[in-house]
mmCIF file of C-alpha atoms in Angstrom:
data_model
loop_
_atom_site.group_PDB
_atom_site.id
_atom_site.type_symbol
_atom_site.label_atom_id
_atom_site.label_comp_id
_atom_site.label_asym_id
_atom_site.label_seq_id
_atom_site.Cartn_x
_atom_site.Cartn_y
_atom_site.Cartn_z
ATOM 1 C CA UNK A 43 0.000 0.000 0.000
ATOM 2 C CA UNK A 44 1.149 3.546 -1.406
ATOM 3 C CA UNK A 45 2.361 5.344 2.079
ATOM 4 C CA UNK A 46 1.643 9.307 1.762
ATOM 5 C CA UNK A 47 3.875 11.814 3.365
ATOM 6 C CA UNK A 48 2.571 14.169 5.432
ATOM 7 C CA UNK A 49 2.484 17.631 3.991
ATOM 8 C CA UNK A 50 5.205 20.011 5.119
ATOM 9 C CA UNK A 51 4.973 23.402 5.422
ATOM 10 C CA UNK A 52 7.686 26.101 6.562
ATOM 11 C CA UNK A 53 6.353 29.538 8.579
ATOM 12 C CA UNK A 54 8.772 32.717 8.248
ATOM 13 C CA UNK A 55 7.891 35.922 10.061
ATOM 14 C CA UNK A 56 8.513 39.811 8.646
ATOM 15 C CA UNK A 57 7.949 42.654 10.688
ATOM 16 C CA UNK A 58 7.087 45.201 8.114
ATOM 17 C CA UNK A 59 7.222 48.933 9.179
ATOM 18 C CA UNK A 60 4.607 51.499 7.345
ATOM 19 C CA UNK A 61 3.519 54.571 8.580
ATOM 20 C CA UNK A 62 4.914 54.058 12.113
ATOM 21 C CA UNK A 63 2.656 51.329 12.206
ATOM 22 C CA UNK A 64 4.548 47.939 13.022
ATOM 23 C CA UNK A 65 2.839 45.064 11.161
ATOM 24 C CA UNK A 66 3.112 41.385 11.678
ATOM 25 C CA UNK A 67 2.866 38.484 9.108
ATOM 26 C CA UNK A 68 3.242 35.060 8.875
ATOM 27 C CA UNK A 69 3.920 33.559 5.223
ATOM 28 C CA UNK A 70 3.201 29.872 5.038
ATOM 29 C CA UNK A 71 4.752 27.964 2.495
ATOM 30 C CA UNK A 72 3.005 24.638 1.311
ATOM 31 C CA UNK A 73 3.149 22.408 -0.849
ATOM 32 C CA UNK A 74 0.432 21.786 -3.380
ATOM 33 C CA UNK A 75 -2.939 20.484 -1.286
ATOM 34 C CA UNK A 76 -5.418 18.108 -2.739
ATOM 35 C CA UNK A 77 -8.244 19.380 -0.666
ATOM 36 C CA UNK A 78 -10.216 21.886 -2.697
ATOM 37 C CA UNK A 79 -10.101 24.647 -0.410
ATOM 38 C CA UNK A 80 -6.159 25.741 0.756
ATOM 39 C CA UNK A 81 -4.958 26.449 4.167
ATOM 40 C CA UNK A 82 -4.742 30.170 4.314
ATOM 41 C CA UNK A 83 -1.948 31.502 2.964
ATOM 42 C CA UNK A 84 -0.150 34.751 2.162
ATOM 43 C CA UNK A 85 1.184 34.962 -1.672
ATOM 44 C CA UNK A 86 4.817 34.214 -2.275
ATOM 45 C CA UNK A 87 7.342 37.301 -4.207
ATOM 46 C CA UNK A 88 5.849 37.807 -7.618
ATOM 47 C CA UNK A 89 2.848 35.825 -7.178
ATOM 48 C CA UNK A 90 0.126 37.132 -9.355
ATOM 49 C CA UNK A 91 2.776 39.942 -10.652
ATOM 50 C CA UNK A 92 1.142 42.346 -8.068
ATOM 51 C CA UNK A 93 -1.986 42.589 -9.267
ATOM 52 C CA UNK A 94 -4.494 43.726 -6.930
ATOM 53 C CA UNK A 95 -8.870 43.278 -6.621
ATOM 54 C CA UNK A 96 -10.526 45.947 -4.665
ATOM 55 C CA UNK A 97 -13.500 44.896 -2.795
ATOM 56 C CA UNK A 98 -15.395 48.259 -2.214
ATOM 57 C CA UNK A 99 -18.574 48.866 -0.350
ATOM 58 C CA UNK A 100 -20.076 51.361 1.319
ATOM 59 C CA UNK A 101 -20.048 50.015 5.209
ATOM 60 C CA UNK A 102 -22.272 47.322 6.251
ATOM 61 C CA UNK A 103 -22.848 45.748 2.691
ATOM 62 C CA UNK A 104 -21.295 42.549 2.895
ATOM 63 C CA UNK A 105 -17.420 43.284 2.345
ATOM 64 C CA UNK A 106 -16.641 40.877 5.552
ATOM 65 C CA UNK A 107 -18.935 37.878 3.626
ATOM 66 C CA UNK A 108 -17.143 38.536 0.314
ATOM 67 C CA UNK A 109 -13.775 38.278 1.611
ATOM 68 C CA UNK A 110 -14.305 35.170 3.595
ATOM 69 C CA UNK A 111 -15.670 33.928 0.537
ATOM 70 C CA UNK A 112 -12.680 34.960 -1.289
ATOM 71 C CA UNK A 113 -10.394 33.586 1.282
ATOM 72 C CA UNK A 114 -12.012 30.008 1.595
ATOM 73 C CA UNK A 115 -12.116 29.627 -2.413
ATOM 74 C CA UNK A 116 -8.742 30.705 -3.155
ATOM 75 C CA UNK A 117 -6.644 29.712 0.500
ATOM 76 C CA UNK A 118 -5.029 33.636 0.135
ATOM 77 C CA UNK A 119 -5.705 36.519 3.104
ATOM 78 C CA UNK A 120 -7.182 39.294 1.793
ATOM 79 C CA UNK A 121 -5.560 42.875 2.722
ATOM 80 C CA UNK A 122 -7.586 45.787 3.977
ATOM 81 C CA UNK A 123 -6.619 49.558 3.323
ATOM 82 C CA UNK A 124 -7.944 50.248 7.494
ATOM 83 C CA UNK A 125 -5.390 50.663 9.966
ATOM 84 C CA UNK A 126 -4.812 47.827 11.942
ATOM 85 C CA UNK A 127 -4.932 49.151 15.178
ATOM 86 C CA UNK A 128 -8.227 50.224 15.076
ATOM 87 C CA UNK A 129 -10.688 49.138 17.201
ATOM 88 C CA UNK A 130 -13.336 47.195 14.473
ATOM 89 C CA UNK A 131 -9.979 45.973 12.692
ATOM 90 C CA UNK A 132 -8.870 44.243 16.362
ATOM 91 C CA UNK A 133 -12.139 42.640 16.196
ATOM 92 C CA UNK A 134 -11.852 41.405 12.609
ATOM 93 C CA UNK A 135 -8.144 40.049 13.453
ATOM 94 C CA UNK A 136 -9.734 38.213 16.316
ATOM 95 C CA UNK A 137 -12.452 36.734 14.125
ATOM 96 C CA UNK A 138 -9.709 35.277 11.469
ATOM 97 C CA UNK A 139 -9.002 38.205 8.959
ATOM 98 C CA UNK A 140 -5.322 38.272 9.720
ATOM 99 C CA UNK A 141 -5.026 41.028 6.406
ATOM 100 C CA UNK A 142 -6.104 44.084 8.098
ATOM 101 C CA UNK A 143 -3.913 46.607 7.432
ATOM 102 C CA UNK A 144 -1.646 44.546 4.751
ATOM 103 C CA UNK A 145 -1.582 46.434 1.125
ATOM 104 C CA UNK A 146 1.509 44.866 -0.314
ATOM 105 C CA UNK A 147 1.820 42.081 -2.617
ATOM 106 C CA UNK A 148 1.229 39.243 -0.159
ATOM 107 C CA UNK A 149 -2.712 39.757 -0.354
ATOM 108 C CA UNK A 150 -4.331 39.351 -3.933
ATOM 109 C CA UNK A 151 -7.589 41.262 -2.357
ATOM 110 C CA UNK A 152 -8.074 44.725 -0.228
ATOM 111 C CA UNK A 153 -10.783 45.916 1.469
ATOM 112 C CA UNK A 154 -11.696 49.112 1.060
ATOM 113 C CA UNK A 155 -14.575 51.893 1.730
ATOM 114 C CA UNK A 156 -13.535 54.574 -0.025
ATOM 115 C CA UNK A 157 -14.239 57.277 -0.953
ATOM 116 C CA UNK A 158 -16.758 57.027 2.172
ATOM 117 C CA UNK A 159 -13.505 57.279 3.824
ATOM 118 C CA UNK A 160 -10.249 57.277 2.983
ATOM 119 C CA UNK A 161 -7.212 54.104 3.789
ATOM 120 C CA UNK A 162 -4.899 55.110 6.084
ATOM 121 C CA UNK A 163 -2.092 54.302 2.665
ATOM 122 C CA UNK A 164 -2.619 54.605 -1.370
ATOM 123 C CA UNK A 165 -3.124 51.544 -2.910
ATOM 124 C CA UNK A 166 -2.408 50.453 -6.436
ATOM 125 C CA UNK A 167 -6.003 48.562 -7.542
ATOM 126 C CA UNK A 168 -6.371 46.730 -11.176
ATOM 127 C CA UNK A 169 -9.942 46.249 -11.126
ATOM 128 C CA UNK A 170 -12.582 46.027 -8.253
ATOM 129 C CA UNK A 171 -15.655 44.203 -6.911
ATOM 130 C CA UNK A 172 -17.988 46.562 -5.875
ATOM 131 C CA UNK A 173 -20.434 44.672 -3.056
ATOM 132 C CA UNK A 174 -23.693 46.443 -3.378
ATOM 133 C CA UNK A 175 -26.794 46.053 -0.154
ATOM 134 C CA UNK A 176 -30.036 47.440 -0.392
ATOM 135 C CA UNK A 177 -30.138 50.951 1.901
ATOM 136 C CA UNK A 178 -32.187 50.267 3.967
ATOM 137 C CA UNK A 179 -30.410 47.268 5.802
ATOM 138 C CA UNK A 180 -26.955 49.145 5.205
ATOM 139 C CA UNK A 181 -27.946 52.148 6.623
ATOM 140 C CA UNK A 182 -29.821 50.431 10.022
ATOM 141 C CA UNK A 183 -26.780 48.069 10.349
ATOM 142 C CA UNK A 184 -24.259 51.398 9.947
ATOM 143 C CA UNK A 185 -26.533 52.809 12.984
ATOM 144 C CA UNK A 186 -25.844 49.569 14.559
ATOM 145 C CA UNK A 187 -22.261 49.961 14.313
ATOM 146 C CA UNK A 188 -21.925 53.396 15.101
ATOM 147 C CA UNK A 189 -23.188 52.620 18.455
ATOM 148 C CA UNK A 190 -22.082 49.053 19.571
ATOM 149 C CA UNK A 191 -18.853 49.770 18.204
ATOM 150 C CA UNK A 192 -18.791 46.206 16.925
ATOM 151 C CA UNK A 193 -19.590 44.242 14.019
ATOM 152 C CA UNK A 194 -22.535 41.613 15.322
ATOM 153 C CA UNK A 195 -23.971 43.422 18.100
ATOM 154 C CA UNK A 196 -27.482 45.428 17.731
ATOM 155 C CA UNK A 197 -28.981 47.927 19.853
ATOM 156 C CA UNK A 198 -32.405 46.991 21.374
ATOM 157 C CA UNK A 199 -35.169 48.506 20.046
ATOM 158 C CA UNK A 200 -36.156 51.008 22.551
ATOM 159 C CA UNK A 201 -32.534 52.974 21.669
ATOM 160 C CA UNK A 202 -34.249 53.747 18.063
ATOM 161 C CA UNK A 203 -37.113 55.618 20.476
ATOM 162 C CA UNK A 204 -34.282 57.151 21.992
ATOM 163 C CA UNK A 205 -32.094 58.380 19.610
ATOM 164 C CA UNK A 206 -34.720 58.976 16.843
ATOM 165 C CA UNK A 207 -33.265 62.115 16.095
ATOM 166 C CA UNK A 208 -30.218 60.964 15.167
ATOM 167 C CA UNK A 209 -31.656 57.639 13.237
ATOM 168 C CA UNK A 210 -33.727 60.276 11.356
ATOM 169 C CA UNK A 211 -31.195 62.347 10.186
ATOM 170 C CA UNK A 212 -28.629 59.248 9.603
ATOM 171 C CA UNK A 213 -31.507 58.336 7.483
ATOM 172 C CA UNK A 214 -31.580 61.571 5.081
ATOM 173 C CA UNK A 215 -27.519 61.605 5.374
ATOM 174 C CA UNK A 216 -26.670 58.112 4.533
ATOM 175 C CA UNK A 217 -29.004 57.710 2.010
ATOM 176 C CA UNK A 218 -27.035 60.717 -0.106
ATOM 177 C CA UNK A 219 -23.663 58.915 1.515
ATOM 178 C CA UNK A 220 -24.624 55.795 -0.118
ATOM 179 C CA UNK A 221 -25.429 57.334 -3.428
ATOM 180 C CA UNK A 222 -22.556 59.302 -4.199
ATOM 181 C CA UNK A 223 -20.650 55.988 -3.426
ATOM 182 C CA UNK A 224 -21.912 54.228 -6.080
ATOM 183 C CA UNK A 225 -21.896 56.605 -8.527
ATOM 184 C CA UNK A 226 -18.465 57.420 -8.054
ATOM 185 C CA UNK A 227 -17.594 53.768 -8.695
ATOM 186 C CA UNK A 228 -19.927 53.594 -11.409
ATOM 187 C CA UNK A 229 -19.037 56.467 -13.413
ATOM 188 C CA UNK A 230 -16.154 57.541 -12.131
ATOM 189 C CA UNK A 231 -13.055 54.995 -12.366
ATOM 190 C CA UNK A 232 -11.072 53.893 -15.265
ATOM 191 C CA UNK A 233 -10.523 50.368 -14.233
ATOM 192 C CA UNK A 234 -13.222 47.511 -14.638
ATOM 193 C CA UNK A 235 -15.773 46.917 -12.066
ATOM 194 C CA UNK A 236 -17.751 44.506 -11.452
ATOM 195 C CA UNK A 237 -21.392 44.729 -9.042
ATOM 196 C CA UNK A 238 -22.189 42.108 -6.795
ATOM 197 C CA UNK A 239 -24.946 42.700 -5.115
ATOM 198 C CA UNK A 240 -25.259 41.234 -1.319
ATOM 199 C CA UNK A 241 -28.180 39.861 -1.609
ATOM 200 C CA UNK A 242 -26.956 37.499 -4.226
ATOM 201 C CA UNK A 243 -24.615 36.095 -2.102
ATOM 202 C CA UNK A 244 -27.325 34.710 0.226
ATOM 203 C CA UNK A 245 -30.151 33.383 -2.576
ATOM 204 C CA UNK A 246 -27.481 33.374 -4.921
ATOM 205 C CA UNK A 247 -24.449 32.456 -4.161
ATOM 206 C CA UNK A 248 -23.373 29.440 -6.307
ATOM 207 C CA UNK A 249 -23.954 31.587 -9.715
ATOM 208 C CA UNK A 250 -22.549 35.146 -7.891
ATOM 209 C CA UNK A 251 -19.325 33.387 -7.291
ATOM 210 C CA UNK A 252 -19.116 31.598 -10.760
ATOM 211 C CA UNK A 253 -19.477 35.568 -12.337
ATOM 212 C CA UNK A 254 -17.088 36.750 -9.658
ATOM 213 C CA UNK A 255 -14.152 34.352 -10.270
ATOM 214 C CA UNK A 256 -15.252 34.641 -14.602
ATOM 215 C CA UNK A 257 -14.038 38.501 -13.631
ATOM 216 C CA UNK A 258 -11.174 37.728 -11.197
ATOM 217 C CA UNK A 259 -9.627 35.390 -13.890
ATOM 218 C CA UNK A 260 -10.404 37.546 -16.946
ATOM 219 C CA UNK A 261 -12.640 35.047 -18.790
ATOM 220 C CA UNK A 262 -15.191 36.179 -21.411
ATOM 221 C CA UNK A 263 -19.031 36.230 -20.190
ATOM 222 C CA UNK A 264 -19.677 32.649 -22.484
ATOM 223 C CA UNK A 265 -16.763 31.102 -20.343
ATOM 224 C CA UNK A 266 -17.360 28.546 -17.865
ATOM 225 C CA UNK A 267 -15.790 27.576 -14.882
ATOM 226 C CA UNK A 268 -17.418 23.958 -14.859
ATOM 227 C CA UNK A 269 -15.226 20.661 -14.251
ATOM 228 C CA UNK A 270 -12.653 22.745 -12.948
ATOM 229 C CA UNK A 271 -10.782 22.995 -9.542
ATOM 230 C CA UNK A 272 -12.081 26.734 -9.156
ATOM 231 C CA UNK A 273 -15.749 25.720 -9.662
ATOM 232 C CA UNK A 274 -14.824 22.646 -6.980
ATOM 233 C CA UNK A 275 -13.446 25.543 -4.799
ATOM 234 C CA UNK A 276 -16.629 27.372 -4.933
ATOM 235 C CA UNK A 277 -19.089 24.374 -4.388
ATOM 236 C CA UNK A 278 -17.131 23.304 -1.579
ATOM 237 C CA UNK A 279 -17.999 26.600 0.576
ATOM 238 C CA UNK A 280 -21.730 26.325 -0.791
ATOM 239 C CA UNK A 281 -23.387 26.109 2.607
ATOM 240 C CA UNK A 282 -26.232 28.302 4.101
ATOM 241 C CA UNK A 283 -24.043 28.332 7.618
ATOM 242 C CA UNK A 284 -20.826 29.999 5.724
ATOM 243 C CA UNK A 285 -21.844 33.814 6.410
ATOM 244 C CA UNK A 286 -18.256 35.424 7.069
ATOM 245 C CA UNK A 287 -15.483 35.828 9.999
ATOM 246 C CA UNK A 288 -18.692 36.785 12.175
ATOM 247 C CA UNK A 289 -22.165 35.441 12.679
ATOM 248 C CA UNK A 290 -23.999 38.561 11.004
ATOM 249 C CA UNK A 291 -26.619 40.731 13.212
ATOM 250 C CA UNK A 292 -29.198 39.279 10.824
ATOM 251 C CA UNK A 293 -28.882 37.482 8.027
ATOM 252 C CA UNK A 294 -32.210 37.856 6.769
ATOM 253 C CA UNK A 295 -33.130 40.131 3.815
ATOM 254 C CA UNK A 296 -35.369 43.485 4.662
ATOM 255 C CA UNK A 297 -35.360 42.983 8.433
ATOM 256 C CA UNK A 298 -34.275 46.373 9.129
ATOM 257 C CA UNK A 299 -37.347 47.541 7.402
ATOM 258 C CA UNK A 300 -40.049 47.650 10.103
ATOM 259 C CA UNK A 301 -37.593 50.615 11.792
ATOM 260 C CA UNK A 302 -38.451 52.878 8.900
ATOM 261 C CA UNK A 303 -41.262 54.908 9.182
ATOM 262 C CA UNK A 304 -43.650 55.334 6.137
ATOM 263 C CA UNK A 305 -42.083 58.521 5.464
ATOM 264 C CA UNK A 306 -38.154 57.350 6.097
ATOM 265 C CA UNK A 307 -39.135 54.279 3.746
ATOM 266 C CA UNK A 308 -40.821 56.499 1.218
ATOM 267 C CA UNK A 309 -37.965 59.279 1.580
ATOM 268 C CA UNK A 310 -35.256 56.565 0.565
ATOM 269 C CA UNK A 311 -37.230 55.756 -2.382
ATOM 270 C CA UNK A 312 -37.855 59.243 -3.518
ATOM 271 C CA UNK A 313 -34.118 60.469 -2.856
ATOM 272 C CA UNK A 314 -32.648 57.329 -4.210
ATOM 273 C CA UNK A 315 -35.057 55.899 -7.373
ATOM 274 C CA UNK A 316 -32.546 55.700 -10.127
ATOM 275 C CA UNK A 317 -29.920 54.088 -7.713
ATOM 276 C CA UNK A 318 -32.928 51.711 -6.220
ATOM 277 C CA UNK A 319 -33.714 50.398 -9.579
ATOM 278 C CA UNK A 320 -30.198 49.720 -11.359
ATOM 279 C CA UNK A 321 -29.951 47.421 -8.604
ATOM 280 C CA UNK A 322 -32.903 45.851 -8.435
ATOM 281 C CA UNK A 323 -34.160 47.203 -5.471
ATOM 282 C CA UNK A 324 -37.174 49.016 -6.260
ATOM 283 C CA UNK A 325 -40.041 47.743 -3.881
ATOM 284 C CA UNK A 326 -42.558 49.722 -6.142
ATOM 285 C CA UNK A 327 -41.529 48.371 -9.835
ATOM 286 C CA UNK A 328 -39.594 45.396 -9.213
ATOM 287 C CA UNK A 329 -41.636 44.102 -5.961
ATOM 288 C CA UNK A 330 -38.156 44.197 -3.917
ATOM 289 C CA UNK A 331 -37.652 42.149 -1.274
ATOM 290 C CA UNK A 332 -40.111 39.609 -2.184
ATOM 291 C CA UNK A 333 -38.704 39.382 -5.432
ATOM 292 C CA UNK A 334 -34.868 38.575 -5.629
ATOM 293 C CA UNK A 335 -34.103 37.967 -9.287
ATOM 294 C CA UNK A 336 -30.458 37.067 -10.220
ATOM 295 C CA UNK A 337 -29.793 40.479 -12.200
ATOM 296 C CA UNK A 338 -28.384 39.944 -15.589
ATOM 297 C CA UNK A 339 -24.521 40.291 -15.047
ATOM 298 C CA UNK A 340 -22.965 43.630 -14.551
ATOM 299 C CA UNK A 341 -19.579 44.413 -15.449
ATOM 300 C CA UNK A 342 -18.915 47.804 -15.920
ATOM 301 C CA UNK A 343 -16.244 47.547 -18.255
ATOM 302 C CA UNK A 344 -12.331 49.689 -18.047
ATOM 303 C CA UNK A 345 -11.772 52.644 -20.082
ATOM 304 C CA UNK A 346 -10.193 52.335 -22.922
ATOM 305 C CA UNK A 347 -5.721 52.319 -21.903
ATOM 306 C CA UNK A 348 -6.548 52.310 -18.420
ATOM 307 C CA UNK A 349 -4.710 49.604 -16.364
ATOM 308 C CA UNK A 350 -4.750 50.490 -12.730
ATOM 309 C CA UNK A 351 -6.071 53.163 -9.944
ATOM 310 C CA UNK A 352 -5.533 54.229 -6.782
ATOM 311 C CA UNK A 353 -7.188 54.049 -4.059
ATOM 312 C CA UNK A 354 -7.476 57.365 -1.614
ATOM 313 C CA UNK A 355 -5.239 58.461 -4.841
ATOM 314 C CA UNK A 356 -7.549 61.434 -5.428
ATOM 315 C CA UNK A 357 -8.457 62.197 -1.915
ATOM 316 C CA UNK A 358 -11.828 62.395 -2.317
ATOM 317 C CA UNK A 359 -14.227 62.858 0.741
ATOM 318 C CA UNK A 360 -17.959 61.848 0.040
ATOM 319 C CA UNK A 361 -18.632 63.777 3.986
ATOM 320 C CA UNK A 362 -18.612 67.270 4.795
ATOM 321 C CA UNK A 363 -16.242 68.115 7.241
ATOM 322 C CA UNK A 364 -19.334 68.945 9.914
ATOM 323 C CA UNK A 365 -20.872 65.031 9.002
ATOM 324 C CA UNK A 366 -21.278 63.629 12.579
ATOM 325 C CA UNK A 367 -22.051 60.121 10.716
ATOM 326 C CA UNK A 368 -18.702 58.931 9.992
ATOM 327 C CA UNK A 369 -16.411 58.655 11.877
ATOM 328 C CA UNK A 370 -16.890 61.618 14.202
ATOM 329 C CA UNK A 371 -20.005 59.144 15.103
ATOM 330 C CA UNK A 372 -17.229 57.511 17.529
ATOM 331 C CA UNK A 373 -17.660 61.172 19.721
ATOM 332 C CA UNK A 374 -21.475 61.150 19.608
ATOM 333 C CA UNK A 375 -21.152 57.512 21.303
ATOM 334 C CA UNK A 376 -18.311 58.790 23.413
ATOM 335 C CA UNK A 377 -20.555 61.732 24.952
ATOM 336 C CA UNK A 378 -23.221 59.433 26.088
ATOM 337 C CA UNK A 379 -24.055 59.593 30.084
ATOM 338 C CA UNK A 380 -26.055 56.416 30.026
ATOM 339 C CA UNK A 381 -25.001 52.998 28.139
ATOM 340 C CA UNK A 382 -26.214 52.003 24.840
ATOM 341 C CA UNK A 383 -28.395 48.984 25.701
ATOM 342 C CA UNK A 384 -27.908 45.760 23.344
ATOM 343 C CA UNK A 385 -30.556 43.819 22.259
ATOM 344 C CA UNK A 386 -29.961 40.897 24.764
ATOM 345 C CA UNK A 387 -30.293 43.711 27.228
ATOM 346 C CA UNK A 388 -27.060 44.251 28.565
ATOM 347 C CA UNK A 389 -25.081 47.577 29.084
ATOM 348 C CA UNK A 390 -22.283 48.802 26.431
ATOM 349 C CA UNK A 391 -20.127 51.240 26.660
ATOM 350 C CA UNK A 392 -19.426 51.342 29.932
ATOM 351 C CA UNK A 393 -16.252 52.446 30.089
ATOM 352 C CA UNK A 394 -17.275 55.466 27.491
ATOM 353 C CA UNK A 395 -19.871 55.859 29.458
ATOM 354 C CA UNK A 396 -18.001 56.375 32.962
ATOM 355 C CA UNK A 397 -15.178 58.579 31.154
ATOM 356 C CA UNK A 398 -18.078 61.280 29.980
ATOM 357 C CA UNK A 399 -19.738 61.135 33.382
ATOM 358 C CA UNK A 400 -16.223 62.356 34.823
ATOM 359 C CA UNK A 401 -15.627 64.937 32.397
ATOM 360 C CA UNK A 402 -19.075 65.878 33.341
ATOM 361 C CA UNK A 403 -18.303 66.320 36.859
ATOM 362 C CA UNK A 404 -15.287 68.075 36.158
ATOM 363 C CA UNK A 405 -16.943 70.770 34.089
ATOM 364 C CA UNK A 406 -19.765 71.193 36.693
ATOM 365 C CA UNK A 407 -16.690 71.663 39.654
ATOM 366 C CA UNK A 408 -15.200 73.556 37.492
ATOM 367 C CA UNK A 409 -18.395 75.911 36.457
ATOM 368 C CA UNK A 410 -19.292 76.245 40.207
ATOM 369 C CA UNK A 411 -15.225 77.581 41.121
ATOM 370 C CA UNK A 412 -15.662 80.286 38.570
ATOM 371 C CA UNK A 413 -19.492 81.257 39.619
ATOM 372 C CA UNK A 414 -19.366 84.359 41.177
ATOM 373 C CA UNK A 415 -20.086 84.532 44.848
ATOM 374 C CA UNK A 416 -23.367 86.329 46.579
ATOM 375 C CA UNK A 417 -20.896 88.851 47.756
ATOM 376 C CA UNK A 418 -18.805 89.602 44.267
ATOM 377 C CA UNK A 419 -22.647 89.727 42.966
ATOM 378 C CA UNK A 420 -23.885 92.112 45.181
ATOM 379 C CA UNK A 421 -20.492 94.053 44.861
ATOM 380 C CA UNK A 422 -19.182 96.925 47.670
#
């Protein structure tokens, strides 16, 4: 009987320094596996000759799900144009996504949001997979975020009584936010792009992938990817449990809906029409979200000589500079006397919480030392 050998593989660390920011990788050298999904790896010197995918989304559409897809199918971490150190990037680290931060040529793939905001370095892009989510659950999971500070935590639903201010003008802010995203990556990059919408992911994920990896590989809209190892790749990781590094607030399509009033629902539709309905997400004329059709593929195609673009290259800012939404939305949530209260009930925040109370007391001590006294009131 044939013996087998066990595989071998060989770890090297490199510290690299960027931007005073000290970065550490592991590169895992294998040899070929016969399983149809790879350990994780990062690419070897010259691998791919550089070339790098952009995934771009505006926040909360599925970026996390499409890179864990991309990183089970192909065995390579996928880079992320966030700094590493930041607080939502710790979490992702923790949760598997060992590429935050990385922008060199050991990641094929980097995460980006901009021009919603900008990476913390320029990166050289080839072409990019822009992950598209209907507004409504993008914007209520952003709101989420803002306030839980985490990925796959939601508020309960008496903080939407409480902060219905805010929700209401996140509402009529994010809505332009998300807009000007995708037009920008519509209309105004050189390189190709291709749209995958989020929802297609979830009802349709087998065909989604097979057009994603067509683009990734540069194969022409009649190819097919059948009897090959990528399609094995891709029907190995076709299970209704595979959702991402996290476990998603919800995974179901349109829950964020009954938040909306009738005239937040109806102002979204109004404001955003043209946008609703290139996507399919029109609940008027295409019966959205009952109706999830498999849109015909869209590819918008790369300018004629243009080869690459740069990401944060034109320094673009989608926000104003007074847009409490973005990430100024981190002092909103740092101002707060009382916790943010979680769905399951329990306090967040805490320590943000006990920090503002203290500056609070400080600026009430300090108000009463420079209050005039009855005497200095009443004068000589």
């Amino acid at each position: 009987m044939a013996s087998t050998a066990p595989e071998q593989s060989a770890t090297k660390d490199e510290d690299m320094q960027t931007s005073g920011i000290l970065l550490e990788k592991k590169v895992q050298i294998q040899e070929p596996s016969r399983s149809p999904v790879q350990e994780k790896r990062w690419l070897e010197p010259g691998e791919h000759d550089g070339e790098h995918i952009a995934i771009v989304s505006y926040p909360r559409s599925g970026n996390s799900l499409m890179r864990g897809l991309l990183e089970s199918i192909t065995g390579v971490y996928t880079g992320c144009d966030t700094r590493p150190d930041r607080s939502l990037s710790l979490e992702l680290q923790k949760c598997g996504m060992k590429g935050e931060g990385v922008v060199d040529d050991s990641v094929w793939f980097v995460k980006s949001h901009y021009p919603e905001r900008s990476g913390y370095l320029p990166v050289t892009i080839h072409k990019a997979i822009l992950v598209v989510r209907n507004p409504w659950d993008a914007i209520n999971s952003y709101f989420n975020m803002t306030l839980t500070n985490t990925h796959n935590k939601s508020v309960h639903d008496s903080q939407y009584e409480r902060f219905r201010e805010r929700w209401d003008a996140m509402i009529r802010n994010e809505i332009q936010v998300w807009m000007k995203f995708h037009q920008y990556w519509i209309t105004k990059v050189d390189i190709a792009v291709q749209i995958v919408r989020y929802e297609d992911l979830l009802v349709h994920r087998k065909e989604t992938l097979h057009r994603v990896f067509k683009f990734i590989l540069n194969k022409e809209p009649k190819d097919t990817l059948e009897n090959t190892e990528w399609m094995t790749r891709i029907e190995s990781i076709l299970t209704e449990q595979d959702t991402g590094p996290y476990k998603p607030r919800s995974g179901k399509i349109a829950s964020s809906f009954r938040h909306f009033s009738p005239d937040q629902f109806k102002y979204i539709v109004d404001t955003a029409r043209t946008h609703l309905r290139n996507f399919g997400y029109d609940p008027e004329t295409q019966n959205f979200p009952d109706d999830i059709r498999l849109p015909n593929r869209q590819i918008k195609p790369a300018k004629p000589g243009a080869t690459t673009w740069v990401l944060s290259g034109d320094k673009l800012d989608l926000r104003d500079r007074n847009d409490t939404f973005g990430r100024l939305s981190t002092w909103f949530r740092k101002s707060l006397v009382d916790p943010i209260i979680a769905s399951d009930g329990t306090e967040l925040n805490m320590d943000e919480v006990l920090a503002a109370r203290e500056r609070a007391r400080l600026r009430d001590e300090e108000a009463k030392t420079d209050a005039p006294t009855d005497e200095e009131e009443c004068g000589p």
